[in-house]
Short mmCIF file of C-alpha atoms and ligand atoms in Angstrom, two decimals:
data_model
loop_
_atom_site.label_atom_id
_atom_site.label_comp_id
_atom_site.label_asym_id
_atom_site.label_seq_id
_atom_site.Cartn_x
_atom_site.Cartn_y
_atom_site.Cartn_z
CA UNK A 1 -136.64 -3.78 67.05
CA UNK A 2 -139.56 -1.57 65.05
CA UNK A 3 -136.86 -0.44 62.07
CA UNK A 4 -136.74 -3.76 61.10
CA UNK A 5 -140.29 -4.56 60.83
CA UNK A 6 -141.17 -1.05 58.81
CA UNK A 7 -141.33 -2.44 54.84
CA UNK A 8 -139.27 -0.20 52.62
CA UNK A 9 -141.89 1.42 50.66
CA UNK A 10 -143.03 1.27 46.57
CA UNK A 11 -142.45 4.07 44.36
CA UNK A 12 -144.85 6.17 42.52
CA UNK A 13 -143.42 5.74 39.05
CA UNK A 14 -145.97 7.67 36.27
CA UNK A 15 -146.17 7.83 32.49
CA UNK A 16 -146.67 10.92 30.78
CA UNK A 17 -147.14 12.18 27.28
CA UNK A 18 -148.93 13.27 24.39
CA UNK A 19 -152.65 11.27 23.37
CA UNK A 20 -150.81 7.74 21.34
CA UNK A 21 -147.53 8.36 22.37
CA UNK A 22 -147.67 4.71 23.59
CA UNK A 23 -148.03 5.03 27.78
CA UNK A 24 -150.75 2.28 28.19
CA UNK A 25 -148.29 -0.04 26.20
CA UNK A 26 -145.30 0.65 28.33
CA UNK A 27 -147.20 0.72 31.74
CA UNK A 28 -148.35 -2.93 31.13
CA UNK A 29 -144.77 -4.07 30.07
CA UNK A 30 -143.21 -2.20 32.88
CA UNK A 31 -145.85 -3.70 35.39
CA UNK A 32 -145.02 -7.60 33.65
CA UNK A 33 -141.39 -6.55 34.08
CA UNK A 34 -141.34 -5.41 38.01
CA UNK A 35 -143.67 -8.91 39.29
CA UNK A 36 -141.28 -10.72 37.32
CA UNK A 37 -138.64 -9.19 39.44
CA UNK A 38 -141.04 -10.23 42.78
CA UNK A 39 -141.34 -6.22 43.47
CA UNK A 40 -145.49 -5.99 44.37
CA UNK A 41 -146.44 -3.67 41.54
CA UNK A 42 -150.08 -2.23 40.43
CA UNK A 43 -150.90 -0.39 37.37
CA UNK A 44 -153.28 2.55 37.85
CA UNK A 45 -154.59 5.03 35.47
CA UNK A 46 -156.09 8.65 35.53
CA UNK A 47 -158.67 9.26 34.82
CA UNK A 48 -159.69 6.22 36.45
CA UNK A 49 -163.01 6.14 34.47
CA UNK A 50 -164.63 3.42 37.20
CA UNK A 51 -165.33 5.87 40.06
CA UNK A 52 -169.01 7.79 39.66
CA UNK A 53 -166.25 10.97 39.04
CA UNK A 54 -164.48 8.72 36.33
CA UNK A 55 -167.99 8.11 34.59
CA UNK A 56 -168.83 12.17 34.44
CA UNK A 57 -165.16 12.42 33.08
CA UNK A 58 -165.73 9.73 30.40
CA UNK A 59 -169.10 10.92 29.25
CA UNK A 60 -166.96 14.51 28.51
CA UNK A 61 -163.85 13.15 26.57
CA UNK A 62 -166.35 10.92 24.42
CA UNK A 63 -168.69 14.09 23.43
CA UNK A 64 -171.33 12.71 25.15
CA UNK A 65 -171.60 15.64 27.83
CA UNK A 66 -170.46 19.17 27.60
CA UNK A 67 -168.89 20.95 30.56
CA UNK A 68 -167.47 24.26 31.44
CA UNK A 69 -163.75 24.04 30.95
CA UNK A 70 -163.07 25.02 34.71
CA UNK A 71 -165.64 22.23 36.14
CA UNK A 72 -164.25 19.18 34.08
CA UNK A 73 -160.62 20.50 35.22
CA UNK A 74 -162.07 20.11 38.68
CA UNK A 75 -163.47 16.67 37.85
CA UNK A 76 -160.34 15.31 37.14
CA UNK A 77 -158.28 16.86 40.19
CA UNK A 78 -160.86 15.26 41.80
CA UNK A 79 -160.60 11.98 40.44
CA UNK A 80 -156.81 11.84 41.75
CA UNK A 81 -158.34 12.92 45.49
CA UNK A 82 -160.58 10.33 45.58
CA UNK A 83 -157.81 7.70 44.99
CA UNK A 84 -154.71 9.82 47.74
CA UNK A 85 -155.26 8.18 50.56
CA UNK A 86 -155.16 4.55 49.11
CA UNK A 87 -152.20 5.62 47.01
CA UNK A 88 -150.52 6.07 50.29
CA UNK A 89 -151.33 3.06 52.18
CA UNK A 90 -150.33 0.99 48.98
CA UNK A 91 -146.78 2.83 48.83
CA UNK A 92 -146.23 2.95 52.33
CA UNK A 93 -146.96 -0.60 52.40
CA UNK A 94 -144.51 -1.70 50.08
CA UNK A 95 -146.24 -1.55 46.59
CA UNK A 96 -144.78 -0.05 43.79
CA UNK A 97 -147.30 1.89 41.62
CA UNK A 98 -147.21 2.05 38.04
CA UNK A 99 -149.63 5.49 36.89
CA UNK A 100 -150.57 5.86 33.87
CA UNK A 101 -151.18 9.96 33.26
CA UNK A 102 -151.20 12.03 36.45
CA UNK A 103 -151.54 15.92 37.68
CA UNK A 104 -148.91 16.78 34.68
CA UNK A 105 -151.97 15.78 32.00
CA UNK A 106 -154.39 17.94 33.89
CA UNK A 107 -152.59 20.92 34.30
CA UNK A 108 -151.68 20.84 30.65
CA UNK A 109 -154.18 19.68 28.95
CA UNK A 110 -156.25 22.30 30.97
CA UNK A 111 -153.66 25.24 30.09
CA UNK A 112 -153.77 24.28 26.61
CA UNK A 113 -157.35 25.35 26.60
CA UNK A 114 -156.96 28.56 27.69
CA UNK A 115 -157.01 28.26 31.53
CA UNK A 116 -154.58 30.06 34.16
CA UNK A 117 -151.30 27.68 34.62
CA UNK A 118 -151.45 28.66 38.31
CA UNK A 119 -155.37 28.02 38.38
CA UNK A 120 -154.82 24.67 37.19
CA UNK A 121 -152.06 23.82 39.48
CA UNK A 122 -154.24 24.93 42.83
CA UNK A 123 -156.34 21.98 43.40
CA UNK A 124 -153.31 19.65 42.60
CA UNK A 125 -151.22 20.71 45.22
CA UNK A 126 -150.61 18.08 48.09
CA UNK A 127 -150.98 15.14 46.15
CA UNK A 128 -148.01 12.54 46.45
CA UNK A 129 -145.31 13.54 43.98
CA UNK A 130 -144.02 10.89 41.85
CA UNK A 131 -140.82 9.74 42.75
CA UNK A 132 -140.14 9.64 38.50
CA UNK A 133 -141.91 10.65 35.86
CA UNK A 134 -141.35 8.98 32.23
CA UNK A 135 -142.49 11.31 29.67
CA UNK A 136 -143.06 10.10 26.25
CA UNK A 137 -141.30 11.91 23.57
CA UNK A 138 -143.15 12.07 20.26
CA UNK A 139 -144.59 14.36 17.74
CA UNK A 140 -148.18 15.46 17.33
CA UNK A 141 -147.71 14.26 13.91
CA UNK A 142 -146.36 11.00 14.16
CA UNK A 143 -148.69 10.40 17.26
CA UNK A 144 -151.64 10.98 14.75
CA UNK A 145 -150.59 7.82 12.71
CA UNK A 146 -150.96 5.75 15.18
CA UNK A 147 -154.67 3.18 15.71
CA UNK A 148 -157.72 5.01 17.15
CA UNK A 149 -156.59 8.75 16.70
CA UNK A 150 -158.94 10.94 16.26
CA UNK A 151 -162.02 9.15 18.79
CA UNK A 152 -161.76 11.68 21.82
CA UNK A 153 -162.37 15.31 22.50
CA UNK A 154 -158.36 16.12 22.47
CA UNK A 155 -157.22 14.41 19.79
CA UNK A 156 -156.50 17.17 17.47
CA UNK A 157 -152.45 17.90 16.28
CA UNK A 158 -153.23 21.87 16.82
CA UNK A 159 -154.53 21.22 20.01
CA UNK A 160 -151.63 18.54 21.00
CA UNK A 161 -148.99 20.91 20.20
CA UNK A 162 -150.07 23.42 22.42
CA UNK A 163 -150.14 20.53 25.29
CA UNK A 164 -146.62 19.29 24.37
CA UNK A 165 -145.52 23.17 24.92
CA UNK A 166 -147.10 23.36 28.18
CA UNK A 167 -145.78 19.88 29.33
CA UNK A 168 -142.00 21.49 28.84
CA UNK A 169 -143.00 24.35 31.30
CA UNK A 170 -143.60 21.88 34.29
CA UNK A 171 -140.68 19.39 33.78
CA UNK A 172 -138.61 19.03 36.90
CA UNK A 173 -135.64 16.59 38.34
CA UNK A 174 -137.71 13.55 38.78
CA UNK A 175 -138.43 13.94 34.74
CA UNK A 176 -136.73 11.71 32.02
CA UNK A 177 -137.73 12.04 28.53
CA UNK A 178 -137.75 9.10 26.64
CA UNK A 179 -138.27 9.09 23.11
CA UNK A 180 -141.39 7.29 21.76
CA UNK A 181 -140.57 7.62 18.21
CA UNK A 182 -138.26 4.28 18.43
CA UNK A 183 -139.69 0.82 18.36
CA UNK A 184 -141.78 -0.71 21.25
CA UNK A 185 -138.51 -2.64 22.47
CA UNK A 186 -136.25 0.38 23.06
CA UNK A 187 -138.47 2.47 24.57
CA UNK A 188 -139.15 -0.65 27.09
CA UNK A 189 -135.89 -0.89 28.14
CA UNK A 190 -134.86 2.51 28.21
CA UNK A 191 -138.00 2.34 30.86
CA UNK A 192 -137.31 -0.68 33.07
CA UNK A 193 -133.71 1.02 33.79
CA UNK A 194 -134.88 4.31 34.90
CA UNK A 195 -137.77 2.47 36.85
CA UNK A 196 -135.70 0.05 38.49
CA UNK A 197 -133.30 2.53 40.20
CA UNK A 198 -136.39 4.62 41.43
CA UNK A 199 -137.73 1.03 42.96
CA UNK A 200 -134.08 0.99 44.65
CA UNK A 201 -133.78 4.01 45.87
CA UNK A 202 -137.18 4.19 47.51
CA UNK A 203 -136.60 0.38 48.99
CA UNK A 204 -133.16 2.27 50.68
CA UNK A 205 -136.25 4.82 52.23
CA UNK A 206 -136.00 7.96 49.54
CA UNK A 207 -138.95 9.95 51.56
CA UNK A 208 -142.23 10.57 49.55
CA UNK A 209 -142.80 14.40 48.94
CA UNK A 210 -145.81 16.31 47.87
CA UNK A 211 -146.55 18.26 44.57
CA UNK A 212 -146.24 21.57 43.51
CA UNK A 213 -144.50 23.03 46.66
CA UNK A 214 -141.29 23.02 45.76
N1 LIG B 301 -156.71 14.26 30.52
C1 LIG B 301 -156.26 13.29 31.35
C2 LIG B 301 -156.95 15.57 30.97
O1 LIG B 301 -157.36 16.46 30.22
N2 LIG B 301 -156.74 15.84 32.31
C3 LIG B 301 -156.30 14.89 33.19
O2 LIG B 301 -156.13 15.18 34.40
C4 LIG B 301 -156.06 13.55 32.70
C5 LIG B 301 -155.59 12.49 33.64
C6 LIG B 301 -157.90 10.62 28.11
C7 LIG B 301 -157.74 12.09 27.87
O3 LIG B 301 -157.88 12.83 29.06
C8 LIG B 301 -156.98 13.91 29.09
C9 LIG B 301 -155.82 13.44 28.31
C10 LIG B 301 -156.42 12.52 27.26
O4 LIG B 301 -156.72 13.30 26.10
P1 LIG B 301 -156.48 8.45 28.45
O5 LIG B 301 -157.67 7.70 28.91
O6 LIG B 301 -155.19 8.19 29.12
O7 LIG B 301 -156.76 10.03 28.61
O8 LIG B 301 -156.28 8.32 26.88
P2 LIG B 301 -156.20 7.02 26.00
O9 LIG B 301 -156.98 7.37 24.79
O10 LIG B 301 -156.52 5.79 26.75
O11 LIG B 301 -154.67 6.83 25.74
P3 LIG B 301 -153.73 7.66 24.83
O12 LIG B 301 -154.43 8.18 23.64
O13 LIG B 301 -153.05 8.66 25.68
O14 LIG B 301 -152.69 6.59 24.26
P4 LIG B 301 -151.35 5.97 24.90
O15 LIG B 301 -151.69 5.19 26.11
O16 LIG B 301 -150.28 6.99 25.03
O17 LIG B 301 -150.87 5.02 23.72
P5 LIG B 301 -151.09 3.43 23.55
O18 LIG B 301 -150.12 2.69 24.36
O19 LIG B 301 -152.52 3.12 23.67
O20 LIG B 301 -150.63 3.31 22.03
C11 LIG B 301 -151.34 3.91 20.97
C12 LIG B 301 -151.12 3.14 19.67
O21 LIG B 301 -149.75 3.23 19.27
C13 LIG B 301 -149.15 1.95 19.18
C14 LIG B 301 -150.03 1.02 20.03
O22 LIG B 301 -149.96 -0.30 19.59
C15 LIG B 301 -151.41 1.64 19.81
O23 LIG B 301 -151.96 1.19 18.61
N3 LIG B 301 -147.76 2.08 19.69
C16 LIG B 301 -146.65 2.15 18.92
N4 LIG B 301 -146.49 2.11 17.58
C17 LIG B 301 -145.21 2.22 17.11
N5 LIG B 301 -144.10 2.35 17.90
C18 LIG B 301 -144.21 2.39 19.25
N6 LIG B 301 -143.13 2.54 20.02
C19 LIG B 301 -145.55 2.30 19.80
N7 LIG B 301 -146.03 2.32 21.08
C20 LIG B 301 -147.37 2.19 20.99
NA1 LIG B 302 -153.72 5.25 27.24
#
């Protein structure tokens, strides 16, 4: 019988927050904690600075090119096209996928600058929508004291505020906030739980949807 020989697919699990609010941390305890479960798991990140889009996007955040806010918004919408098709095969064939900032960073990071919500939104729109999004809870403030603030283009508390505010504006159900302001092991397991019944529920054939049309 074909039913029985479909896999029940991954889910598309990704990390949001503030610059430091600890996401690369938690997406490489999360991934450690779903293989040690035996669910096939890969951690991704955006921007995914190894593509030759990724490189013109790295160049940018480190100051070492200047680009028109509109064309390095592009640049990064990009960078998640480039990667949609494989992100489907990989979920479709069973793997769960761990992201590690996604459309939610570029539309508000973006809007924070100045640029039309709606603008920013366009060229996201039919990319896979994560099945949960974790977002990480913490103040511009107390982000700031954390190693390597300040290296990169965004990493200013004015600036970060305004991000935070437009974050709020595009929270929807598959949102949980988690707060990042406890230590590393809280916010780990408050993460595994909320992770592990989105790995369930997609297993038991939750459909995969698409952003921004709903
Ligand atoms: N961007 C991104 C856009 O403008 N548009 C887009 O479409 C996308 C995708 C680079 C920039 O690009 C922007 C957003 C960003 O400004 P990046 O490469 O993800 O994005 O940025 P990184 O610099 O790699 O990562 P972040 O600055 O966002 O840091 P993380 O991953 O949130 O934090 P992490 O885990 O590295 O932790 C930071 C420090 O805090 C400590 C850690 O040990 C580390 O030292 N820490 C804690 N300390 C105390 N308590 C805890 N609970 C802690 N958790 C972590
Ligand atoms: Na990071």
């Amino acid at each position: 019988r074909t039913e029985s020989s479909v896999k029940p697919r991954g889910a598309l699990i990704v990390l949001e927050g503030l610059d430091r609010s600890g996401k690369s941390t938690q997406c490489a305890k999360l991934l450690s904690f779903l293989e040690g479960l035996g669910h096939p798991t890969e951690l991704w990140r955006f921007p995914d600075r190894e593509t030759s889009v990724g490189q013109m996007i790295s160049a940018y955040l480190s100051n070492k090119s200047q680009l028109d806010d509109h064309t390095i918004h592009l640049l990064f919408s990009a960078n998640r096209w480039e990667k949609r098709s494989l992100m489907e095969e990989k979920l479709k064939t069973g793997t769960t996928l761990i992201v590690d900032r996604y459309s939610y960073s570029g539309v508000a990071f973006s809007s924070a600058k100045g640029l039309d919500i709606d603008w920013c939104k366009a060229p996201e729109i039919g990319l896979l929508a994560p099945d949960s999004v974790l977002y990480l809870d913490i103040s511009p403030e107390r982000a700031a004291e954390r190693g390597g603030y300040g290296d990169e283009r965004y990493e200013r508390v004015e600036f970060q505020k305004k991000v935070a505010d437009f974050y709020q504006t595009l929270r929807d159900s598959s949102w949980k906030i988690i707060n990042a302001g406890e230590a590393m092991e809280e916010v780990e397991k408050k993460i595994q739980e909320v992770a592990l019944d989105k790995v369930k529920e997609c297993t038991k054939g939750k459909p995969l949807s698409l952003l921004w049309l709903s």
